[in-house]
PDB file of C-alpha atoms in Angstrom:
ATOM      1  CA  UNK A1210      -1.224 -30.204 -29.316  1.00 50.00           C
ATOM      2  CA  UNK A1211      -3.653 -31.007 -26.792  1.00 49.00           C
ATOM      3  CA  UNK A1212      -7.425 -28.755 -27.029  1.00 48.00           C
ATOM      4  CA  UNK A1213      -7.424 -28.081 -23.284  1.00 38.00           C
ATOM      5  CA  UNK A1214      -3.634 -26.208 -24.098  1.00 35.00           C
ATOM      6  CA  UNK A1215      -4.615 -23.971 -26.683  1.00 39.00           C
ATOM      7  CA  UNK A1216      -7.833 -23.185 -24.987  1.00 36.00           C
ATOM      8  CA  UNK A1217      -5.128 -21.673 -22.099  1.00 34.00           C
ATOM      9  CA  UNK A1218      -2.798 -20.520 -24.504  1.00 32.00           C
ATOM     10  CA  UNK A1219      -5.897 -17.969 -26.112  1.00 35.00           C
ATOM     11  CA  UNK A1220      -7.093 -17.337 -22.768  1.00 33.00           C
ATOM     12  CA  UNK A1221      -3.443 -16.584 -21.230  1.00 33.00           C
ATOM     13  CA  UNK A1222      -3.479 -13.987 -24.544  1.00 32.00           C
ATOM     14  CA  UNK A1223      -6.507 -12.353 -23.334  1.00 31.00           C
ATOM     15  CA  UNK A1224      -5.998 -11.469 -20.156  1.00 32.00           C
ATOM     16  CA  UNK A1225      -2.608 -10.042 -21.219  1.00 33.00           C
ATOM     17  CA  UNK A1226      -3.951  -7.779 -23.583  1.00 36.00           C
ATOM     18  CA  UNK A1227      -6.734  -6.404 -20.596  1.00 35.00           C
ATOM     19  CA  UNK A1228      -3.782  -5.382 -18.064  1.00 43.00           C
ATOM     20  CA  UNK A1229      -2.203  -2.746 -20.337  1.00 59.00           C
ATOM     21  CA  UNK A1230      -5.959  -0.881 -20.890  1.00 79.00           C
ATOM     22  CA  UNK A1231      -6.070   2.939 -21.251  1.00 86.00           C
ATOM     23  CA  UNK A1232      -8.433   4.471 -19.538  1.00 88.00           C
ATOM     24  CA  UNK A1233     -10.265   8.155 -18.709  1.00 91.00           C
ATOM     25  CA  UNK A1234     -12.814   9.214 -15.698  1.00 92.00           C
ATOM     26  CA  UNK A1235     -14.329  11.880 -15.104  1.00 93.00           C
ATOM     27  CA  UNK A1236     -16.735  12.851 -12.567  1.00 91.00           C
ATOM     28  CA  UNK A1237     -20.042  12.056 -13.290  1.00 89.00           C
ATOM     29  CA  UNK A1238     -23.287  15.072 -12.596  1.00 89.00           C
ATOM     30  CA  UNK A1239     -23.072  18.348 -13.499  1.00 91.00           C
ATOM     31  CA  UNK A1240     -20.889  21.415 -12.263  1.00 92.00           C
ATOM     32  CA  UNK A1241     -22.526  24.363 -11.081  1.00 92.00           C
ATOM     33  CA  UNK A1242     -21.440  27.702 -11.346  1.00 94.00           C
ATOM     34  CA  UNK A1243     -21.703  31.450 -10.770  1.00 94.00           C
ATOM     35  CA  UNK A1244     -21.389  33.704 -14.552  1.00 95.00           C
ATOM     36  CA  UNK A1245     -17.275  35.062 -13.909  1.00 96.00           C
ATOM     37  CA  UNK A1246     -16.415  32.369 -11.487  1.00 95.00           C
ATOM     38  CA  UNK A1247     -13.523  29.530 -12.477  1.00 96.00           C
ATOM     39  CA  UNK A1248     -14.221  26.210 -12.388  1.00 95.00           C
ATOM     40  CA  UNK A1249     -12.116  23.538 -13.056  1.00 96.00           C
ATOM     41  CA  UNK A1250     -13.223  19.884 -14.418  1.00 96.00           C
ATOM     42  CA  UNK A1251     -11.628  16.924 -13.285  1.00 95.00           C
ATOM     43  CA  UNK A1252     -10.193  14.169 -15.847  1.00 95.00           C
ATOM     44  CA  UNK A1253      -8.315  11.126 -14.425  1.00 94.00           C
ATOM     45  CA  UNK A1254      -6.325   8.744 -17.267  1.00 91.00           C
ATOM     46  CA  UNK A1255      -4.499   5.591 -16.434  1.00 89.00           C
ATOM     47  CA  UNK A1256      -2.075   4.848 -19.104  1.00 86.00           C
ATOM     48  CA  UNK A1257       1.277   2.811 -20.301  1.00 83.00           C
ATOM     49  CA  UNK A1258       1.875   5.631 -22.571  1.00 83.00           C
ATOM     50  CA  UNK A1259       5.634   7.404 -21.051  1.00 81.00           C
ATOM     51  CA  UNK A1260       4.187  10.791 -24.098  1.00 85.00           C
ATOM     52  CA  UNK A1261       0.503  10.353 -23.341  1.00 88.00           C
ATOM     53  CA  UNK A1262      -1.560  13.031 -25.804  1.00 91.00           C
ATOM     54  CA  UNK A1263      -4.821  14.578 -23.797  1.00 93.00           C
ATOM     55  CA  UNK A1264      -7.473  16.350 -25.365  1.00 94.00           C
ATOM     56  CA  UNK A1265     -10.526  18.248 -24.179  1.00 95.00           C
ATOM     57  CA  UNK A1266     -13.475  18.722 -26.421  1.00 96.00           C
ATOM     58  CA  UNK A1267     -16.477  21.185 -25.675  1.00 95.00           C
ATOM     59  CA  UNK A1268     -19.974  20.233 -27.127  1.00 96.00           C
ATOM     60  CA  UNK A1269     -22.941  22.894 -26.867  1.00 94.00           C
ATOM     61  CA  UNK A1270     -26.254  22.066 -27.479  1.00 92.00           C
ATOM     62  CA  UNK A1271     -26.946  20.069 -30.167  1.00 93.00           C
ATOM     63  CA  UNK A1272     -24.010  20.592 -31.733  1.00 94.00           C
ATOM     64  CA  UNK A1273     -21.028  18.374 -32.339  1.00 93.00           C
ATOM     65  CA  UNK A1274     -17.697  18.181 -29.626  1.00 94.00           C
ATOM     66  CA  UNK A1275     -15.414  20.716 -30.846  1.00 93.00           C
ATOM     67  CA  UNK A1276     -11.742  20.935 -30.179  1.00 93.00           C
ATOM     68  CA  UNK A1277     -10.200  22.635 -27.369  1.00 94.00           C
ATOM     69  CA  UNK A1278      -6.716  21.798 -26.449  1.00 93.00           C
ATOM     70  CA  UNK A1279      -4.216  19.063 -26.434  1.00 90.00           C
ATOM     71  CA  UNK A1280      -1.437  18.685 -23.604  1.00 90.00           C
ATOM     72  CA  UNK A1281       1.612  16.026 -24.128  1.00 88.00           C
ATOM     73  CA  UNK A1282       4.770  15.370 -21.784  1.00 84.00           C
ATOM     74  CA  UNK A1283       6.894  18.453 -23.726  1.00 82.00           C
ATOM     75  CA  UNK A1284       4.113  20.892 -25.153  1.00 80.00           C
ATOM     76  CA  UNK A1285       0.432  22.110 -25.728  1.00 83.00           C
ATOM     77  CA  UNK A1286      -1.744  24.046 -27.978  1.00 84.00           C
ATOM     78  CA  UNK A1287      -5.469  25.363 -27.523  1.00 86.00           C
ATOM     79  CA  UNK A1288      -7.431  26.412 -30.653  1.00 86.00           C
ATOM     80  CA  UNK A1289      -7.661  30.528 -31.116  1.00 85.00           C
ATOM     81  CA  UNK A1290     -11.081  30.562 -29.553  1.00 85.00           C
ATOM     82  CA  UNK A1291     -10.153  28.564 -26.347  1.00 87.00           C
ATOM     83  CA  UNK A1292      -6.729  30.954 -26.082  1.00 87.00           C
ATOM     84  CA  UNK A1293      -7.486  33.218 -23.035  1.00 88.00           C
ATOM     85  CA  UNK A1294      -9.887  31.481 -20.205  1.00 94.00           C
ATOM     86  CA  UNK A1295      -8.964  28.102 -21.394  1.00 94.00           C
ATOM     87  CA  UNK A1296      -5.965  26.196 -19.797  1.00 92.00           C
ATOM     88  CA  UNK A1297      -4.866  22.571 -18.489  1.00 91.00           C
ATOM     89  CA  UNK A1298      -1.898  21.092 -16.578  1.00 89.00           C
ATOM     90  CA  UNK A1299      -0.865  17.428 -17.455  1.00 88.00           C
ATOM     91  CA  UNK A1300      -0.054  15.558 -14.283  1.00 88.00           C
ATOM     92  CA  UNK A1301       2.364  12.680 -14.559  1.00 83.00           C
ATOM     93  CA  UNK A1302       3.419  10.550 -12.018  1.00 72.00           C
ATOM     94  CA  UNK A1303       6.794   8.110 -12.779  1.00 57.00           C
ATOM     95  CA  UNK A1304       4.658   5.529 -10.672  1.00 59.00           C
ATOM     96  CA  UNK A1305       2.912   3.168 -12.066  1.00 59.00           C
ATOM     97  CA  UNK A1306      -0.118   3.336  -9.818  1.00 54.00           C
ATOM     98  CA  UNK A1307      -0.450   6.598  -8.951  1.00 66.00           C
ATOM     99  CA  UNK A1308      -3.052   8.386 -10.892  1.00 75.00           C
ATOM    100  CA  UNK A1309      -2.376  11.187 -13.577  1.00 90.00           C
ATOM    101  CA  UNK A1310      -4.566  13.793 -14.814  1.00 91.00           C
ATOM    102  CA  UNK A1311      -5.492  16.364 -16.989  1.00 93.00           C
ATOM    103  CA  UNK A1312      -7.836  19.398 -15.428  1.00 94.00           C
ATOM    104  CA  UNK A1313      -9.401  21.760 -17.344  1.00 96.00           C
ATOM    105  CA  UNK A1314      -9.444  25.014 -16.016  1.00 95.00           C
ATOM    106  CA  UNK A1315     -11.855  27.380 -17.163  1.00 96.00           C
ATOM    107  CA  UNK A1316     -11.603  31.579 -15.958  1.00 95.00           C
ATOM    108  CA  UNK A1317     -14.413  33.894 -16.038  1.00 96.00           C
ATOM    109  CA  UNK A1318     -17.195  31.943 -16.288  1.00 95.00           C
ATOM    110  CA  UNK A1319     -19.568  33.138 -19.248  1.00 95.00           C
ATOM    111  CA  UNK A1320     -23.209  31.988 -20.305  1.00 94.00           C
ATOM    112  CA  UNK A1321     -21.502  30.177 -23.860  1.00 94.00           C
ATOM    113  CA  UNK A1322     -19.408  28.052 -21.531  1.00 95.00           C
ATOM    114  CA  UNK A1323     -22.461  25.792 -20.674  1.00 94.00           C
ATOM    115  CA  UNK A1324     -22.215  22.241 -22.185  1.00 95.00           C
ATOM    116  CA  UNK A1325     -20.318  19.000 -22.611  1.00 95.00           C
ATOM    117  CA  UNK A1326     -16.592  18.778 -21.445  1.00 95.00           C
ATOM    118  CA  UNK A1327     -14.999  15.655 -22.828  1.00 94.00           C
ATOM    119  CA  UNK A1328     -11.622  14.310 -22.107  1.00 94.00           C
ATOM    120  CA  UNK A1329      -9.721  11.401 -24.544  1.00 93.00           C
ATOM    121  CA  UNK A1330      -6.858   9.650 -24.316  1.00 91.00           C
ATOM    122  CA  UNK A1331      -4.894   9.451 -27.284  1.00 85.00           C
ATOM    123  CA  UNK A1332      -6.199   7.730 -29.629  1.00 62.00           C
ATOM    124  CA  UNK A1333      -9.981   6.760 -28.496  1.00 53.00           C
ATOM    125  CA  UNK A1334     -10.613   6.884 -24.843  1.00 46.00           C
ATOM    126  CA  UNK A1335     -12.995   9.441 -24.126  1.00 49.00           C
ATOM    127  CA  UNK A1336     -15.416  10.378 -21.291  1.00 54.00           C
ATOM    128  CA  UNK A1337     -17.609  13.434 -20.166  1.00 56.00           C
ATOM    129  CA  UNK A1338     -19.960  15.487 -18.008  1.00 51.00           C
ATOM    130  CA  UNK A1339     -21.811  18.061 -18.388  1.00 51.00           C
ATOM    131  CA  UNK A1340     -20.242  21.458 -17.031  1.00 49.00           C
ATOM    132  CA  UNK A1341     -20.535  24.570 -15.790  1.00 48.00           C
ATOM    133  CA  UNK A1342     -24.211  25.282 -15.397  1.00 45.00           C
ATOM    134  CA  UNK A1343     -24.300  29.167 -14.435  1.00 43.00           C
ATOM    135  CA  UNK A1344     -26.999  30.807 -12.565  1.00 39.00           C
TER     136      UNK A1344
END
């Protein structure tokens, strides 16, 4: 095989892999709210997986990320401490180019809700931002 052809095949294989990459994005910056209010934290994702697993984690100051909840196409679960005031809805579309999301809603904000919240797509794509800061 000619060297130029071998290099072309390797390049084609690399580019093919790039097209199917999963991604997660959350708006940068802080969310500022008042105690007792409701806030929704956005999480957009893209995947070719038809049954994605989406997760939310909460990381307080000087603490490790704590698993909060999971959303899948036909099911969900919340850790006990996050069942009453925390909810997320998995928004999927049938169009590959349309955006998909899993926004997290926190009701009746408390000072203890001040943390960094991470959205994750199975297996390892994560992103996060600090929210909410209470006044």
